[in-house]
Short mmCIF file of C-alpha atoms in Angstrom, two decimals:
data_model
loop_
_atom_site.label_atom_id
_atom_site.label_comp_id
_atom_site.label_asym_id
_atom_site.label_seq_id
_atom_site.Cartn_x
_atom_site.Cartn_y
_atom_site.Cartn_z
CA MET J 1 70.02 43.96 23.94
CA THR J 2 66.26 43.87 23.46
CA PHE J 3 63.78 42.22 25.79
CA LEU J 4 63.38 39.24 23.43
CA ASP J 5 67.15 38.81 23.24
CA ARG J 6 67.39 38.78 27.04
CA LEU J 7 64.49 36.33 27.20
CA PHE J 8 66.16 33.85 24.86
CA VAL J 9 69.41 34.17 26.79
CA MET J 10 67.60 33.40 30.06
CA LEU J 11 65.64 30.58 28.44
CA PRO J 12 67.95 28.18 26.57
CA LEU J 13 65.37 27.33 23.92
CA THR J 14 66.60 25.25 21.02
CA TRP J 15 65.95 26.40 17.47
CA LEU J 16 63.25 23.71 17.21
CA ASP J 17 61.56 24.99 20.39
CA SER J 18 61.62 28.53 19.03
CA ALA J 19 60.27 27.41 15.66
CA ALA J 20 57.48 25.42 17.34
CA LEU J 21 56.46 28.40 19.48
CA VAL J 22 56.47 30.81 16.53
CA LEU J 23 54.51 28.39 14.33
CA PHE J 24 52.01 27.80 17.12
CA THR J 25 51.42 31.53 17.65
CA VAL J 26 51.19 32.39 13.95
CA ALA J 27 48.95 29.39 13.18
CA TRP J 28 46.50 30.22 15.96
CA ALA J 29 46.33 33.94 15.17
CA GLY J 30 46.14 33.28 11.43
CA TYR J 31 43.40 30.68 11.69
CA GLN J 32 41.41 32.84 14.13
CA TRP J 33 41.47 35.74 11.68
CA TYR J 34 40.63 33.49 8.72
CA ALA J 35 37.73 31.76 10.50
CA ASP J 36 36.20 34.91 12.02
CA HIS J 37 36.97 37.59 9.43
CA GLY J 38 38.37 35.99 6.28
CA GLY J 39 37.02 33.42 3.88
CA SER J 40 33.70 35.25 3.58
CA ALA J 41 32.93 33.68 0.20
CA ARG J 42 33.09 30.14 1.58
CA PRO J 43 30.27 28.42 3.49
CA GLN J 44 31.05 28.35 7.18
CA LEU J 45 29.41 26.77 10.21
CA ALA J 46 29.44 29.96 12.31
CA ARG J 47 27.93 32.00 9.47
CA GLU J 48 25.13 29.50 8.99
CA MET J 49 24.38 29.59 12.71
CA GLU J 50 24.23 33.39 12.58
CA ARG J 51 21.58 33.05 9.87
CA TYR J 52 19.58 30.60 11.97
CA THR J 53 19.98 32.83 15.02
CA ARG J 54 18.34 35.69 13.17
CA GLU J 55 15.51 33.40 12.00
CA TRP J 56 15.01 32.27 15.60
CA ILE J 57 14.79 35.86 16.86
CA GLU J 58 12.32 36.69 14.08
CA CYS J 59 10.13 33.76 15.13
CA MET J 60 10.44 34.88 18.75
CA THR J 61 8.81 38.25 17.98
CA GLY J 62 5.70 36.43 16.79
CA ARG J 63 5.33 34.28 19.93
CA ASP J 64 3.17 35.27 22.86
CA ASN J 65 4.90 32.91 25.31
CA ARG J 66 8.70 33.27 25.08
CA MET J 67 9.78 30.76 27.71
CA VAL J 68 11.15 28.54 24.94
CA ASP J 69 13.48 31.34 23.84
CA ILE J 70 14.63 32.02 27.40
CA ASN J 71 15.34 28.30 27.88
CA VAL J 72 17.40 28.24 24.67
CA LEU J 73 19.51 31.12 26.00
CA ARG J 74 19.87 29.36 29.36
CA THR J 75 21.13 26.23 27.62
CA LEU J 76 23.67 28.26 25.64
CA THR J 77 24.78 30.08 28.79
CA ARG J 78 25.30 26.80 30.67
CA GLY J 79 27.83 25.71 28.06
CA SER J 80 29.90 28.85 28.63
CA GLN J 81 29.52 28.52 32.41
CA PHE J 82 30.74 24.93 32.34
CA PHE J 83 33.87 25.78 30.37
CA ALA J 84 34.54 28.91 32.44
CA SER J 85 34.47 26.90 35.68
CA THR J 86 36.54 24.11 34.12
CA THR J 87 39.09 26.66 32.96
CA MET J 88 39.43 27.97 36.51
CA LEU J 89 40.26 24.45 37.70
CA ILE J 90 42.85 24.08 34.95
CA LEU J 91 44.43 27.42 35.88
CA GLY J 92 44.63 26.36 39.52
CA ALA J 93 46.33 23.10 38.54
CA LEU J 94 48.84 24.91 36.31
CA ILE J 95 49.71 27.40 39.05
CA ALA J 96 50.25 24.49 41.45
CA LEU J 97 52.41 22.76 38.84
CA MET J 98 54.75 25.76 38.77
CA GLY J 99 56.01 24.70 42.19
CA TYR J 100 56.84 21.20 40.95
CA ALA J 101 58.39 22.11 37.61
CA GLU J 102 61.74 20.47 38.35
CA LYS J 103 60.16 17.22 39.52
CA ALA J 104 57.75 17.12 36.58
CA ALA J 105 60.59 17.77 34.13
CA SER J 106 62.61 14.88 35.56
CA VAL J 107 59.62 12.52 35.30
CA VAL J 108 58.89 13.45 31.66
CA ALA J 109 62.60 13.25 30.79
CA GLY J 110 62.49 9.55 31.64
CA LEU J 111 59.91 8.88 28.93
CA PRO J 112 61.09 7.70 25.51
CA PHE J 113 61.27 10.16 22.61
CA THR J 114 61.02 13.21 24.90
CA GLN J 115 63.27 16.24 24.93
CA GLN J 116 65.08 17.10 28.14
CA ALA J 117 64.53 20.67 29.34
CA THR J 118 65.72 22.80 32.23
CA GLU J 119 63.46 23.84 35.07
CA ARG J 120 63.29 27.38 33.73
CA VAL J 121 62.19 26.22 30.29
CA TRP J 122 59.52 24.05 31.91
CA GLU J 123 58.25 27.02 33.86
CA PHE J 124 58.09 29.01 30.63
CA LYS J 125 56.06 26.26 28.96
CA ILE J 126 53.67 26.21 31.91
CA LEU J 127 53.40 29.99 31.62
CA VAL J 128 52.42 29.62 27.95
CA LEU J 129 49.64 27.24 28.98
CA LEU J 130 48.54 29.70 31.66
CA VAL J 131 48.26 32.47 29.06
CA ILE J 132 46.20 30.21 26.78
CA PHE J 133 43.68 29.29 29.47
CA VAL J 134 43.48 32.81 30.89
CA TYR J 135 42.53 33.89 27.37
CA ALA J 136 39.92 31.10 27.24
CA PHE J 137 38.53 32.15 30.64
CA PHE J 138 38.01 35.74 29.51
CA LYS J 139 36.33 34.54 26.31
CA PHE J 140 33.92 32.23 28.15
CA THR J 141 33.02 34.80 30.82
CA TRP J 142 32.41 37.48 28.18
CA SER J 143 30.23 34.98 26.33
CA ILE J 144 28.21 34.44 29.53
CA ARG J 145 27.63 38.18 29.89
CA GLN J 146 26.60 38.53 26.25
CA PHE J 147 24.09 35.69 26.55
CA GLY J 148 22.76 37.56 29.59
CA PHE J 149 22.41 40.70 27.49
CA GLY J 150 20.57 38.62 24.90
CA SER J 151 18.13 37.43 27.57
CA ILE J 152 17.41 41.03 28.54
CA LEU J 153 16.78 41.94 24.90
CA VAL J 154 14.39 39.01 24.57
CA GLY J 155 12.58 40.27 27.66
CA ALA J 156 12.48 43.77 26.20
CA THR J 157 10.74 42.59 23.04
CA GLY J 158 7.26 44.03 22.68
CA LYS J 159 3.99 42.28 21.98
CA PRO J 160 3.80 39.70 19.17
CA VAL J 161 3.37 41.11 15.67
CA ALA J 162 2.65 39.48 12.35
CA ASP J 163 4.97 41.81 10.43
CA HIS J 164 8.56 41.24 11.56
CA ALA J 165 9.63 44.44 9.80
CA GLN J 166 8.24 46.42 12.74
CA TYR J 167 10.96 44.90 14.92
CA SER J 168 13.71 44.83 12.30
CA VAL J 169 16.15 46.96 14.32
CA HIS J 170 15.47 45.05 17.52
CA ILE J 171 15.76 41.69 15.73
CA GLY J 172 19.12 42.70 14.22
CA ARG J 173 20.41 43.95 17.56
CA THR J 174 19.35 40.84 19.50
CA ALA J 175 20.64 38.43 16.84
CA ALA J 176 23.99 40.28 16.75
CA ILE J 177 24.46 40.08 20.54
CA VAL J 178 23.68 36.35 20.61
CA SER J 179 26.00 35.79 17.63
CA PHE J 180 28.78 37.71 19.43
CA ALA J 181 28.29 35.43 22.44
CA ASN J 182 28.49 32.36 20.22
CA ARG J 183 31.66 33.69 18.57
CA ASN J 184 33.36 34.28 21.92
CA PHE J 185 32.36 30.81 23.08
CA ASN J 186 33.81 29.37 19.87
CA GLN J 187 37.06 31.29 20.34
CA GLY J 188 37.35 30.01 23.91
CA LEU J 189 36.76 26.48 22.66
CA ARG J 190 39.50 26.91 20.06
CA ALA J 191 41.87 27.82 22.90
CA TYR J 192 41.25 24.34 24.33
CA TYR J 193 42.20 22.75 21.00
CA PHE J 194 45.40 24.78 20.80
CA GLY J 195 46.02 24.08 24.48
CA VAL J 196 46.34 20.40 23.54
CA ALA J 197 49.03 21.37 21.00
CA ALA J 198 50.85 23.45 23.63
CA LEU J 199 50.66 20.53 26.05
CA CYS J 200 52.56 18.40 23.53
CA TRP J 201 55.45 20.87 23.81
CA PHE J 202 56.30 19.30 27.17
CA LEU J 203 57.15 16.08 25.31
CA HIS J 204 58.88 17.37 22.18
CA PRO J 205 58.68 20.54 20.01
CA ALA J 206 58.33 18.42 16.87
CA LEU J 207 55.22 16.85 18.36
CA MET J 208 53.89 20.33 19.13
CA ILE J 209 54.37 21.34 15.50
CA ALA J 210 52.60 18.20 14.26
CA VAL J 211 49.67 18.59 16.67
CA THR J 212 49.33 22.31 15.88
CA LEU J 213 48.96 21.50 12.19
CA GLY J 214 46.57 18.69 13.11
CA VAL J 215 44.44 21.08 15.17
CA ILE J 216 44.25 23.52 12.25
CA TYR J 217 43.16 20.67 9.97
CA VAL J 218 40.49 19.42 12.40
CA LEU J 219 39.09 22.91 13.05
CA HIS J 220 39.00 23.70 9.33
CA GLN J 221 37.24 20.44 8.53
CA ARG J 222 34.62 21.02 11.22
CA GLU J 223 33.97 24.68 10.45
CA PHE J 224 34.18 24.64 6.66
CA ARG J 225 33.75 21.05 5.42
CA SER J 226 31.70 19.17 8.02
CA GLN J 227 28.58 17.12 7.41
CA THR J 228 26.83 19.33 9.96
CA LEU J 229 27.46 22.35 7.73
CA ASP J 230 26.11 20.49 4.70
CA PHE J 231 22.84 19.71 6.48
CA LEU J 232 22.49 23.28 7.77
CA ARG J 233 22.82 24.61 4.23
CA ARG J 234 20.16 22.34 2.77
CA GLU J 235 16.96 24.12 1.82
#
């Protein structure tokens, strides 16, 4: 008997629970790959921001006073710091909830249209949420460090020059590091969206499936079809 077989024996998941969990995992992984590595021919919000990031770094090399650029990086870093600290609070609450799984399951079971689950299944669902927000925490903290690296690279930029080609390697390096930080922040933010879908699993697996598909739709609309993207692409 394999580990997965033993796991499903220990956790009496229904076929709908199993289908919801598999769909959730595949949808998240699939969309993450599509948004970050696939769909290169389509206009995308992140790709447009990478282009503007490079333009910003090019303009930075021509400025004598670069406090504006440092303040931009500080603002970006604060966003990651806020979500990293918020994620720690969520993780603490989820760990505390593990001790009250049976009581929480009985309370939710009294709600209409909810699926009754054993204490062990509830603990497993909480564990899934823990994994999601641990992933988000690592993404946000890595984003903070990369924004810090970007600040150092801005500080390491030499005197202003009229010809940006003299700093082409440095511009590409700095823009790439800041773009990596933005990508990690975006991936951490996606974990929050999918965390909402996982939270719906506590009510009913069918609701989890519906919300997972809804999250994919919302993320796709915002990253590939939003009005913000249209304005960023205007010349």
